[in-house]
Coordinates of C-alpha atoms in Angstrom, one line a residue:
Chain A
M254 CA -0.1 -0.1 0.1
S255 CA 1.3 3.7 -0.8
T256 CA 1.7 5.8 2.3
F257 CA 0.8 8.7 -0.1
A258 CA -2.8 9.9 -0.6
I259 CA -1.5 11.5 -3.6
E260 CA 1.1 10.7 -5.9
T261 CA 2.3 12.2 -9.1
V262 CA 4.6 11.0 -11.1
G263 CA 6.5 13.3 -13.9
L264 CA 3.0 14.9 -14.3
N265 CA 2.8 17.2 -17.5
F266 CA -0.2 19.0 -18.9
N267 CA -0.9 21.6 -21.5
F268 CA -3.7 23.4 -22.7
G269 CA -3.2 23.2 -26.5
Q270 CA 0.3 24.7 -27.1
Q271 CA 0.7 26.4 -23.6
A272 CA 2.3 24.0 -21.0
I273 CA 0.8 24.2 -17.8
L274 CA 2.2 21.8 -15.6
N275 CA 5.9 20.5 -15.7
N276 CA 7.1 17.2 -14.6
L277 CA 4.9 17.6 -11.5
A278 CA 6.1 15.4 -8.7
L279 CA 3.5 15.7 -5.9
Q280 CA 3.7 13.6 -2.8
V281 CA 0.8 14.0 -0.2
P282 CA 1.5 11.6 2.7
K283 CA -1.7 10.2 4.4
G284 CA -3.0 12.2 7.2
S285 CA -1.4 15.5 6.3
I286 CA -2.5 19.1 5.6
Y287 CA -0.4 19.8 2.6
G288 CA -0.3 23.3 2.0
F289 CA -0.1 23.8 -1.8
L290 CA 1.4 27.1 -2.5
G291 CA 1.7 29.5 -5.6
P292 CA 1.1 32.9 -6.7
N293 CA -2.2 33.4 -9.2
G294 CA -1.9 31.3 -12.2
A295 CA 1.0 29.1 -11.0
G296 CA -1.2 25.8 -11.9
K297 CA -2.6 25.2 -8.7
T298 CA -6.4 24.8 -9.7
T299 CA -5.2 22.8 -12.8
T300 CA -3.8 20.2 -10.7
I301 CA -6.5 19.9 -8.7
K302 CA -8.6 19.7 -11.5
I303 CA -6.2 16.7 -12.8
L304 CA -6.6 15.1 -9.4
L305 CA -10.3 15.0 -9.7
N306 CA -10.1 13.6 -13.4
L307 CA -11.8 16.7 -14.6
L308 CA -8.7 17.2 -16.9
K309 CA -7.7 14.2 -18.4
S310 CA -4.0 13.4 -17.3
P311 CA -1.5 11.0 -19.3
S312 CA -1.6 7.7 -18.2
D313 CA 0.3 6.3 -15.4
Q314 CA 1.2 9.9 -13.8
V315 CA -1.7 10.4 -11.6
F316 CA -1.8 8.2 -8.3
I317 CA -4.4 8.8 -5.7
F318 CA -4.5 6.0 -3.0
G319 CA -2.0 4.2 -4.8
K320 CA -4.6 4.0 -7.7
E321 CA -4.2 4.8 -11.4
I322 CA -6.5 7.8 -11.5
N323 CA -7.8 7.4 -15.3
N324 CA -8.5 3.5 -14.6
N325 CA -10.1 3.9 -11.2
R326 CA -12.2 7.2 -11.7
I327 CA -15.6 6.1 -9.7
A328 CA -13.6 4.4 -7.0
I329 CA -11.3 7.4 -6.4
L330 CA -14.0 10.0 -6.4
K331 CA -15.9 7.7 -3.9
R332 CA -13.4 8.7 -1.4
V333 CA -12.6 12.2 -2.7
G334 CA -14.5 15.4 -1.4
A335 CA -13.5 18.6 -3.1
L336 CA -13.9 22.4 -3.4
V337 CA -12.9 23.9 -6.7
E338 CA -12.2 27.4 -7.3
Q339 CA -15.7 29.2 -6.6
P340 CA -18.0 26.9 -4.9
A341 CA -20.3 25.1 -7.4
I342 CA -23.7 25.9 -6.1
Y343 CA -27.3 25.7 -7.3
G344 CA -28.1 29.5 -6.9
H345 CA -32.1 28.9 -7.1
L346 CA -31.9 25.8 -4.7
T347 CA -31.9 26.9 -0.5
G348 CA -28.2 25.7 1.1
K349 CA -30.0 22.8 2.6
E350 CA -31.5 21.8 -1.0
N351 CA -27.9 21.9 -2.4
L352 CA -26.6 19.5 0.2
V353 CA -30.2 17.4 -0.2
N354 CA -29.2 17.2 -3.9
R355 CA -25.7 16.2 -3.3
C356 CA -26.7 13.4 -0.7
L357 CA -29.1 11.9 -3.6
L358 CA -26.5 11.7 -5.8
L359 CA -24.2 10.1 -3.5
G360 CA -26.6 7.9 -2.1
I361 CA -26.4 9.1 1.4
K362 CA -29.3 10.1 4.2
R363 CA -30.7 13.3 3.7
S364 CA -30.4 13.8 7.4
K365 CA -26.8 14.1 6.9
A366 CA -27.8 17.6 5.1
D367 CA -28.5 19.4 8.4
E368 CA -25.5 17.7 10.3
M369 CA -23.1 19.4 7.6
L370 CA -24.7 22.9 7.8
A371 CA -24.1 22.7 11.3
I372 CA -20.9 22.1 11.2
V373 CA -20.4 24.7 9.0
G374 CA -22.3 27.3 10.9
L375 CA -25.3 27.7 8.3
T376 CA -28.2 26.2 10.0
E377 CA -30.2 29.4 10.2
A378 CA -29.6 30.0 6.4
A379 CA -30.3 26.5 5.7
N380 CA -33.9 27.6 3.8
K381 CA -32.5 30.6 2.1
K382 CA -31.5 30.6 -1.7
S383 CA -28.2 30.1 -1.9
N384 CA -28.0 33.1 -4.6
Q385 CA -28.7 35.5 -1.8
Y386 CA -25.9 33.9 0.4
S387 CA -22.4 35.9 1.0
L388 CA -19.4 34.9 -0.9
G389 CA -18.3 33.6 3.1
M390 CA -21.5 31.7 3.2
K391 CA -21.0 30.4 -0.2
Q392 CA -17.5 29.0 0.9
R393 CA -19.0 27.6 3.9
L394 CA -21.8 25.6 1.9
G395 CA -19.0 24.7 -0.7
I396 CA -17.1 22.8 2.2
A397 CA -19.8 21.2 3.8
L398 CA -20.6 20.0 0.0
A399 CA -17.0 18.8 0.1
L400 CA -17.4 17.0 3.3
V401 CA -20.9 15.3 3.1
S402 CA -19.6 12.1 1.6
D403 CA -17.4 12.1 4.6
P404 CA -14.4 11.6 2.3
E405 CA -10.7 10.4 3.1
L406 CA -9.1 12.8 1.0
L407 CA -10.2 16.7 0.9
L408 CA -9.1 19.0 -2.1
L409 CA -9.7 22.6 -1.0
D410 CA -8.5 25.3 -3.5
E411 CA -8.5 28.5 -1.8
P412 CA -11.1 27.5 0.8
T413 CA -10.6 30.6 2.8
N414 CA -11.4 33.0 -0.2
G415 CA -13.8 35.5 1.2
L416 CA -13.9 34.6 4.5
D417 CA -13.7 37.0 7.5
P418 CA -10.8 36.4 10.0
N419 CA -13.1 34.3 12.3
G420 CA -14.2 32.2 9.6
I421 CA -10.5 31.7 8.6
I422 CA -10.0 30.5 12.1
E423 CA -12.8 27.9 12.1
I424 CA -11.9 26.7 8.9
R425 CA -8.2 26.4 9.8
N426 CA -9.9 24.6 13.2
L427 CA -12.0 22.3 11.3
M428 CA -9.1 21.1 9.2
I429 CA -6.8 20.4 12.1
E430 CA -9.7 18.5 13.5
L431 CA -10.3 16.3 10.5
T432 CA -6.8 15.4 10.3
T433 CA -6.0 14.8 13.7
K434 CA -9.4 13.4 15.0
H435 CA -10.8 11.7 11.9
H436 CA -7.2 10.8 10.1
K437 CA -8.4 12.9 6.8
T438 CA -5.6 14.0 4.2
I439 CA -6.1 17.2 3.0
L440 CA -4.7 19.3 0.3
V441 CA -5.6 22.9 0.4
S442 CA -4.3 25.4 -2.0
S443 CA -3.4 28.8 -1.4
H444 CA -1.4 31.8 -2.7
L445 CA -0.7 33.2 0.9
L446 CA 2.0 31.3 3.0
A447 CA 0.7 32.8 6.1
E448 CA -2.5 31.1 5.8
I449 CA -1.1 27.8 5.4
E450 CA 2.1 28.0 7.8
R451 CA -0.3 27.5 10.7
T452 CA -2.1 24.4 9.8
A453 CA -0.1 22.7 6.9
T454 CA 2.1 19.7 8.3
H455 CA 3.6 19.5 4.6
V456 CA 4.2 22.6 2.1
G457 CA 4.5 22.3 -1.8
I458 CA 5.4 25.6 -3.7
I459 CA 4.7 25.7 -7.1
N460 CA 5.4 28.5 -9.8
K461 CA 4.8 28.6 -13.4
G462 CA 4.0 24.8 -13.3
E463 CA 7.0 23.3 -11.5
L464 CA 7.3 22.3 -8.0
L465 CA 10.0 24.7 -6.4
F466 CA 10.0 22.9 -3.0
Q467 CA 8.2 20.2 -1.4
G468 CA 8.6 19.0 2.3
T469 CA 7.6 19.1 5.7
I470 CA 7.2 22.7 7.1
Q471 CA 9.9 22.5 9.1
E472 CA 12.3 21.6 6.5
L473 CA 10.8 24.7 4.6
Q474 CA 11.7 26.7 7.8
L475 CA 15.4 25.3 7.7
L476 CA 15.8 27.0 4.2
N477 CA 14.9 30.3 6.1
K478 CA 18.7 31.0 7.2
P479 CA 19.3 33.8 9.1
L480 CA 21.3 37.0 8.3
L481 CA 23.7 39.1 10.0
E482 CA 23.0 43.0 9.1
I483 CA 26.1 45.0 9.3
D484 CA 26.0 48.8 9.1
V485 CA 29.3 50.0 8.2
N486 CA 30.8 53.2 6.9
D487 CA 32.7 51.9 3.8
I488 CA 30.5 49.2 1.9
D489 CA 33.1 48.5 -0.6
G490 CA 36.0 48.3 1.4
A491 CA 34.5 46.2 4.4
S492 CA 33.0 43.9 1.6
M493 CA 36.4 43.5 0.1
L494 CA 38.0 42.5 3.5
L495 CA 35.5 40.2 4.6
T496 CA 35.7 38.5 1.2
E497 CA 39.3 38.0 1.7
N498 CA 38.7 36.6 5.0
G499 CA 36.5 33.9 3.7
Y500 CA 33.1 35.2 4.8
E501 CA 30.4 35.2 1.9
I502 CA 28.4 38.3 1.1
A503 CA 24.7 37.3 1.2
T504 CA 23.5 40.8 -0.2
K505 CA 24.5 44.5 0.1
T506 CA 23.1 48.2 -0.2
D507 CA 24.8 51.4 -0.3
A508 CA 24.7 51.4 3.6
K509 CA 24.6 47.8 4.7
I510 CA 26.1 44.3 4.0
W511 CA 24.5 40.9 4.9
I512 CA 26.2 37.8 5.6
P513 CA 25.1 34.3 6.8
F514 CA 24.7 34.5 10.5
V515 CA 26.6 31.6 12.1
S516 CA 27.0 32.4 15.8
Q517 CA 27.1 35.1 18.4
T518 CA 30.9 34.6 18.6
E519 CA 31.2 34.7 14.9
S520 CA 29.4 37.9 14.7
G521 CA 32.1 39.2 17.4
I522 CA 35.0 38.3 15.5
I523 CA 33.6 40.1 12.6
N524 CA 33.1 43.0 14.6
T525 CA 36.8 43.1 15.7
L526 CA 38.0 42.1 12.2
L527 CA 36.0 45.2 10.9
I528 CA 37.6 47.8 13.5
Q529 CA 40.5 46.4 13.7
N530 CA 41.0 47.6 10.0
G531 CA 40.0 51.0 10.5
F532 CA 36.1 50.6 9.7
T533 CA 33.5 52.0 11.8
V534 CA 30.7 49.9 12.4
T535 CA 27.3 51.4 13.8
S536 CA 25.3 48.2 14.1
L537 CA 25.5 44.5 14.2
S538 CA 22.1 42.6 14.0
L539 CA 20.6 39.2 13.5
Q540 CA 17.8 39.1 10.6
R541 CA 15.5 36.4 10.0
K542 CA 13.2 36.6 6.9
D543 CA 9.7 35.5 7.7
L544 CA 8.2 32.5 5.5
E545 CA 6.3 35.1 3.4
N546 CA 9.4 36.3 2.2
L547 CA 10.7 33.3 1.8
F548 CA 8.0 31.9 -0.5
L549 CA 8.4 35.1 -2.5
D550 CA 12.2 34.7 -2.6
I551 CA 11.7 30.8 -4.0
T552 CA 9.0 32.1 -6.3
K553 CA 10.9 34.9 -7.7
T554 CA 14.0 33.0 -8.5
N555 CA 12.0 30.7 -11.1
Chain B
M60 CA -28.4 1.6 -13.6
R61 CA -28.5 2.9 -10.2
S62 CA -26.4 5.6 -11.2
L63 CA -28.4 6.8 -14.1
Y64 CA -31.4 6.5 -11.9
I65 CA -30.1 8.6 -9.1
S66 CA -28.9 11.1 -12.0
I67 CA -32.2 11.6 -13.2
Y68 CA -33.7 11.8 -9.9
S69 CA -31.1 14.5 -9.0
E70 CA -32.1 16.3 -12.4
F71 CA -35.8 16.5 -11.4
Y72 CA -34.7 17.6 -7.6
K73 CA -32.6 20.5 -9.3
S74 CA -35.3 21.6 -11.8
K75 CA -38.4 21.3 -9.9
K76 CA -38.1 25.1 -8.9
T77 CA -37.4 26.3 -12.3
L78 CA -39.5 27.8 -15.2
A79 CA -38.5 25.1 -17.7
F80 CA -40.0 22.5 -15.5
W81 CA -43.1 24.7 -14.9
A82 CA -43.5 25.5 -18.4
S83 CA -43.7 22.2 -19.4
I84 CA -46.9 22.0 -17.3
L85 CA -48.3 25.3 -17.6
L86 CA -48.0 25.9 -21.3
P87 CA -50.5 23.0 -22.4
L88 CA -52.6 24.0 -19.4
I89 CA -52.5 27.5 -20.8
I90 CA -52.9 26.7 -24.5
C91 CA -55.9 24.2 -24.1
S92 CA -57.3 26.8 -21.6
L93 CA -57.6 29.4 -23.9
I94 CA -58.8 27.3 -27.1
T95 CA -61.5 26.0 -24.6
F96 CA -62.6 29.3 -23.5
G97 CA -62.5 30.2 -27.3
F98 CA -65.1 27.3 -28.0
Y99 CA -67.0 28.2 -25.0
S100 CA -67.4 31.7 -26.0
S101 CA -68.1 31.2 -29.6
S102 CA -70.3 28.2 -29.1
E103 CA -73.0 29.6 -30.6
K104 CA -71.1 30.3 -34.0
I105 CA -70.1 27.0 -34.0
L106 CA -73.1 25.2 -33.3
N107 CA -74.7 27.0 -36.4
L108 CA -72.1 25.1 -38.3
H109 CA -74.0 21.5 -37.5
Q110 CA -70.6 19.7 -37.8
P111 CA -70.8 16.1 -37.3
P112 CA -69.0 14.9 -33.8
M113 CA -65.8 13.9 -35.5
I114 CA -65.3 17.0 -37.6
L115 CA -66.1 18.9 -34.2
W116 CA -63.2 17.2 -32.3
L117 CA -61.0 17.1 -35.2
R118 CA -61.6 21.2 -35.2
Y119 CA -61.1 21.3 -31.7
I120 CA -57.9 19.3 -31.6
G121 CA -56.7 21.1 -34.6
A122 CA -56.6 24.3 -32.9
A123 CA -54.0 23.3 -30.2
L124 CA -52.2 21.2 -32.8
G125 CA -52.0 24.0 -34.9
V126 CA -50.3 26.5 -32.6
M127 CA -48.6 23.9 -30.8
G128 CA -47.0 21.9 -33.9
I129 CA -45.5 24.1 -35.9
L130 CA -44.1 27.2 -33.8
I131 CA -44.6 26.2 -30.0
L132 CA -43.1 22.6 -30.2
P133 CA -39.9 23.7 -31.8
F134 CA -39.0 26.5 -29.5
Y135 CA -40.1 24.8 -26.7
V136 CA -37.7 21.9 -27.7
I137 CA -34.9 24.4 -27.9
F138 CA -35.8 26.1 -24.7
M139 CA -35.8 22.7 -22.6
A140 CA -32.6 21.6 -24.4
F141 CA -31.0 24.8 -23.0
S142 CA -32.5 24.7 -19.5
V143 CA -31.3 20.9 -18.6
N144 CA -27.7 22.2 -19.7
N145 CA -28.1 25.8 -18.5
I146 CA -28.5 25.0 -15.0
E147 CA -25.1 23.8 -15.0
H148 CA -23.4 26.5 -16.9
K149 CA -25.2 29.1 -15.0
N150 CA -23.9 28.0 -11.7
D151 CA -20.5 26.5 -12.9
T152 CA -21.6 23.3 -11.4
W153 CA -20.5 21.2 -14.6
K154 CA -16.9 20.5 -12.3
S155 CA -18.7 19.9 -9.1
L156 CA -21.1 17.0 -11.0
F157 CA -18.5 15.4 -13.0
A158 CA -16.6 15.3 -9.8
Q159 CA -19.0 12.9 -8.6
P160 CA -18.4 9.2 -8.2
L161 CA -21.0 8.7 -11.1
N162 CA -20.2 7.3 -14.6
K163 CA -19.8 10.3 -17.4
F164 CA -22.5 8.3 -19.4
S165 CA -25.2 8.2 -16.6
I166 CA -24.7 11.9 -16.0
Y167 CA -25.0 12.9 -19.7
A168 CA -27.9 10.3 -20.6
A169 CA -29.9 11.7 -17.4
K170 CA -29.6 15.2 -18.4
Y171 CA -30.8 14.1 -22.0
I172 CA -33.6 11.5 -20.6
F173 CA -34.7 14.4 -18.3
A174 CA -35.3 16.7 -21.2
I175 CA -37.3 13.9 -23.0
I176 CA -39.2 13.3 -20.2
L177 CA -40.3 17.1 -20.2
I178 CA -41.0 16.7 -23.6
F179 CA -43.1 14.1 -23.1
L180 CA -45.1 15.5 -20.0
S181 CA -45.8 18.5 -21.8
L182 CA -47.3 16.9 -24.9
F183 CA -49.0 14.3 -22.7
L184 CA -50.7 17.1 -21.1
F185 CA -51.7 18.5 -24.0
C186 CA -53.1 15.4 -25.4
S187 CA -55.1 14.7 -22.0
L188 CA -55.9 18.3 -21.5
T189 CA -57.5 18.3 -24.9
F190 CA -59.5 15.3 -24.0
A191 CA -60.5 16.3 -20.6
F192 CA -61.5 19.7 -21.8
G193 CA -63.7 18.7 -24.7
H194 CA -65.7 16.7 -22.4
L195 CA -65.7 19.8 -20.1
L196 CA -67.1 22.1 -22.9
Q197 CA -69.7 19.1 -23.6
L198 CA -71.0 19.6 -20.0
L199 CA -70.8 23.6 -20.1
V200 CA -72.8 23.6 -23.6
P201 CA -74.8 20.5 -23.6
K202 CA -75.6 21.3 -27.3
F203 CA -72.3 20.2 -28.5
N204 CA -71.7 16.9 -29.6
F205 CA -68.4 16.0 -28.4
N206 CA -69.4 12.9 -26.3
Q207 CA -71.0 11.0 -29.7
Y208 CA -67.3 10.4 -30.9
D209 CA -64.1 8.9 -29.4
P210 CA -61.1 11.0 -30.2
S211 CA -58.7 9.0 -28.0
M212 CA -57.1 7.1 -30.8
I213 CA -56.7 9.9 -33.0
L214 CA -55.1 12.0 -30.1
I215 CA -52.9 9.9 -29.1
K216 CA -51.4 9.4 -32.5
F217 CA -51.3 12.9 -33.5
Y218 CA -49.4 13.5 -30.1
V219 CA -47.0 10.3 -30.2
K220 CA -46.0 11.4 -34.1
L221 CA -45.4 15.1 -32.5
F222 CA -43.3 13.5 -29.7
L223 CA -40.9 11.2 -32.1
S224 CA -40.8 14.1 -34.4
S225 CA -39.3 16.3 -31.6
L226 CA -36.2 14.3 -31.1
G227 CA -34.3 15.3 -33.9
I228 CA -34.3 18.9 -32.6
L229 CA -33.8 17.8 -29.1
S230 CA -30.6 16.0 -30.0
I231 CA -29.3 18.8 -32.0
Q232 CA -30.1 21.7 -29.3
F233 CA -28.9 19.3 -26.7
I234 CA -25.5 19.5 -28.1
L235 CA -25.1 23.1 -28.8
S236 CA -26.3 24.2 -25.4
L237 CA -24.0 21.4 -24.1
L238 CA -21.1 23.0 -25.5
W239 CA -22.1 26.5 -25.3
G240 CA -23.1 28.2 -21.8
D241 CA -24.8 31.0 -23.5
F242 CA -28.5 31.7 -24.5
L243 CA -27.8 33.1 -27.6
K244 CA -26.0 30.6 -29.9
P245 CA -28.1 27.9 -29.4
M246 CA -31.1 30.2 -29.4
G247 CA -30.1 32.0 -32.6
I248 CA -29.2 28.8 -34.5
G249 CA -32.3 27.4 -33.1
F250 CA -34.5 30.1 -34.4
V251 CA -32.8 30.0 -37.7
G252 CA -33.4 26.1 -38.1
T253 CA -36.9 26.4 -37.2
I254 CA -37.8 28.9 -39.5
M255 CA -36.0 27.2 -42.4
G256 CA -37.7 24.2 -40.9
I257 CA -41.3 25.5 -41.5
I258 CA -40.8 27.2 -44.7
A259 CA -39.2 23.7 -46.2
G260 CA -42.1 22.0 -44.6
N261 CA -44.5 24.1 -46.0
V262 CA -43.5 24.4 -49.5
G263 CA -43.6 20.5 -49.7
W264 CA -39.8 20.6 -50.6
K265 CA -39.0 17.0 -51.4
Y266 CA -36.0 16.5 -48.7
A267 CA -37.4 18.4 -45.9
Y268 CA -37.9 15.4 -44.1
L269 CA -33.7 15.4 -43.8
I270 CA -34.0 18.7 -41.7
P271 CA -35.1 18.0 -37.8
Y272 CA -36.3 21.4 -37.6
S273 CA -39.1 20.6 -40.1
H274 CA -40.3 17.4 -38.6
P275 CA -43.1 18.5 -36.4
S276 CA -44.4 20.8 -39.1
L277 CA -44.2 17.9 -41.5
V278 CA -46.2 15.7 -39.1
L279 CA -49.1 18.1 -39.1
S280 CA -49.1 18.8 -43.3
G281 CA -48.7 15.2 -44.0
S282 CA -51.5 14.3 -41.8
K283 CA -53.8 16.8 -43.4
A284 CA -52.8 15.8 -46.7
A285 CA -53.7 11.7 -45.7
A286 CA -56.9 10.8 -47.7
N287 CA -58.3 9.8 -44.4
P288 CA -57.7 11.9 -41.3
L289 CA -58.0 9.2 -38.7
N290 CA -56.1 6.5 -40.6
F291 CA -52.4 8.3 -41.0
P292 CA -49.4 6.1 -40.7
I293 CA -47.2 7.0 -37.8
F294 CA -44.0 6.0 -39.2
T295 CA -43.2 8.1 -42.1
P296 CA -39.8 9.2 -43.5
E297 CA -39.7 12.4 -41.4
I298 CA -40.1 10.1 -38.1
Y299 CA -37.6 7.6 -39.2
S300 CA -35.3 10.6 -39.8
S301 CA -35.8 12.4 -36.3
L302 CA -35.1 9.1 -34.8
I303 CA -31.9 8.4 -36.8
Y304 CA -30.9 12.1 -36.0
A305 CA -31.8 11.5 -32.4
S306 CA -29.5 8.0 -31.9
I307 CA -26.6 9.7 -34.1
L308 CA -26.3 12.8 -31.7
F309 CA -27.1 11.2 -28.7
I310 CA -24.2 9.0 -29.3
L311 CA -21.9 12.0 -30.8
G312 CA -23.0 14.2 -27.7
Y313 CA -21.7 11.3 -25.1
F314 CA -18.2 11.3 -26.8
I315 CA -18.3 15.3 -26.7
V316 CA -18.9 15.1 -22.8
M317 CA -16.2 12.2 -22.6
K318 CA -13.7 14.3 -24.4
K319 CA -14.8 17.6 -23.0
S320 CA -12.1 19.3 -20.3
I321 CA -14.4 20.7 -17.7
K322 CA -12.5 24.1 -17.4

C-alpha cells in the first residue's frame, strides 16, 4: 500500500500549445495537511482538476491512494471531496437543498445535510436561497458539500477565499480537527503562505507549473537561513575585507552588508575584524526572513 | 443503472423550482384553456355550422395542434435542451457534477432523458387536457356533440407522432447547449433552423424530411394531406429521420462529454 494519498509522477499538462504543468511530482502523505502554495496562475487549480479527473492526465502519472486515476475514476472519487475555485452551488436552491441534492447523488441519508449545515454554521440560513448568500456563506456551503460524503481525502482550492478572520480561524480549526481526530488527508491550496503555515504539516510550492519546494513545514523553515546585518561606513572596502577573510556576502546595499549568520561569537569576530581594519561599525544585528518573504524568494528565482 | 436513476432523480430535484419544469405543465394548461375558452365563448357560431361530432373534434384538436406543432413545439424543445444544460453552465457546477463518483454516461444520459421526459410530459398533458377539456365543454354547452365520438385514438396518434418528430431537434439543440454556456448561440441557431424548417415543410420540399426542424410541421401537413384523417401512418420518413438524428447525435454527444475538459 502506498503511503501517499496523492502521488504524481512527472506530471505534464498542456492546454493546447501552452504548458501548464511541468514534470510535477507531488507527494502528499496520508494524514497530512498539505499546503499547496503558489501565486495566481501557477497551476494549482489545474492540478486539483487533474486530481479529480476533470482534466484528463496522461496515463500512469497520477495516483490517488496508490491507484491510477484514469482507470479508477469512480472508485477514487468515492473517497475524495473537493472544493474547486468558486463553490459550485445551484443558486435557485436553498443551502439545504444543495446539500440534499448532493446526498441524492451520493446515496447518503438526507439527514446528513442538516448535520453538515451545523458543522459549517449555516443552520440558520439553511432555507435561504443560496444566491442570496454572502461570499463567505457560499464558501462554507462549498466546504459542507465537499465534506458531506465523509471523504478520506479533501481537496480544497483556496477555501478561505472571502471569509472574515473568524471564518478563517474556524476553517483552520476544522482542518486540524479533520486530520487529527478523523485521520483525513487534506490538500489545501493558497497563494498566501501565512494562511498555510499554521495548519500545514507539509508544503509544496509551485510556480509556473513547476514544483520548487516540497517537504515538511520544518524543512521549509530550515531553508530560512538567518543573516547578519552589518551597518558599516565603507561598504566596498568592508566587503572586500570580509571576502578576503573567507566570508560570503549574501547581499549588500549602499549602507548595509548581509552575510549568513553563524553564531554570536562569530559575529563578534567579524566586528573586531572590521574595527581593527579601521572601519566604523554602527550596528550588527540578526535578521531572519519571515516565511512570506521566503516564499516570495522561492517563487521569484523561478 | 442505479447511477442513471439517481442522476435523473437529481435532475428532477434540481429543476423542480425552475421555469423549464413548470413551463412543461403550464404551457399545455394555458393553451388548452385558451382554446376551450374560445370554443365556449363562440359556441353559438360553432353550433350553427352543424358539424358532425368527428369534424367538431378535429376542429377542436386542430386548434391546439396548429399552434403547438408548428411554432411552439420547436421552440419549447429548444428551450428545454437549453435549460437542462444551462442549470450547470449558469451555476458553474459542471465541475462538481463530474467530480461525483458517477459514470459520465449516466450524468450525460440523465440530462438527455430528463429533457425527453419534460417534452413527453408536456405533450401528454396537451393530449389529455384536450380530451378532458372537450368533455368539459360538452358539460358546459350540452348542445355540442363532443360526447358522440371518441377522439382518444386520433389524439394519441397525433401526439405520439409529434413527440417522436421532436427528438431530432432536441438532439441537435442538446449538443449546442451542452457546448455553449450562453443563451444566444443555441437559441439563434434554433430560431433560424425552425424558420427554415417551417418554410421547407410548408413548401413541400422533397428533402424537407432531412431537416429535423421541419419534422413537426411535416407531421401536421402530412396528416392533413392523408386521404382519411383518422388513418395516417405513424412511421413516416420524417419520423425515421428524426429517430436516426436523435440516435446518432445522442452517441456523438456522449463522445463530446467524454472528451470535454471541464475548465
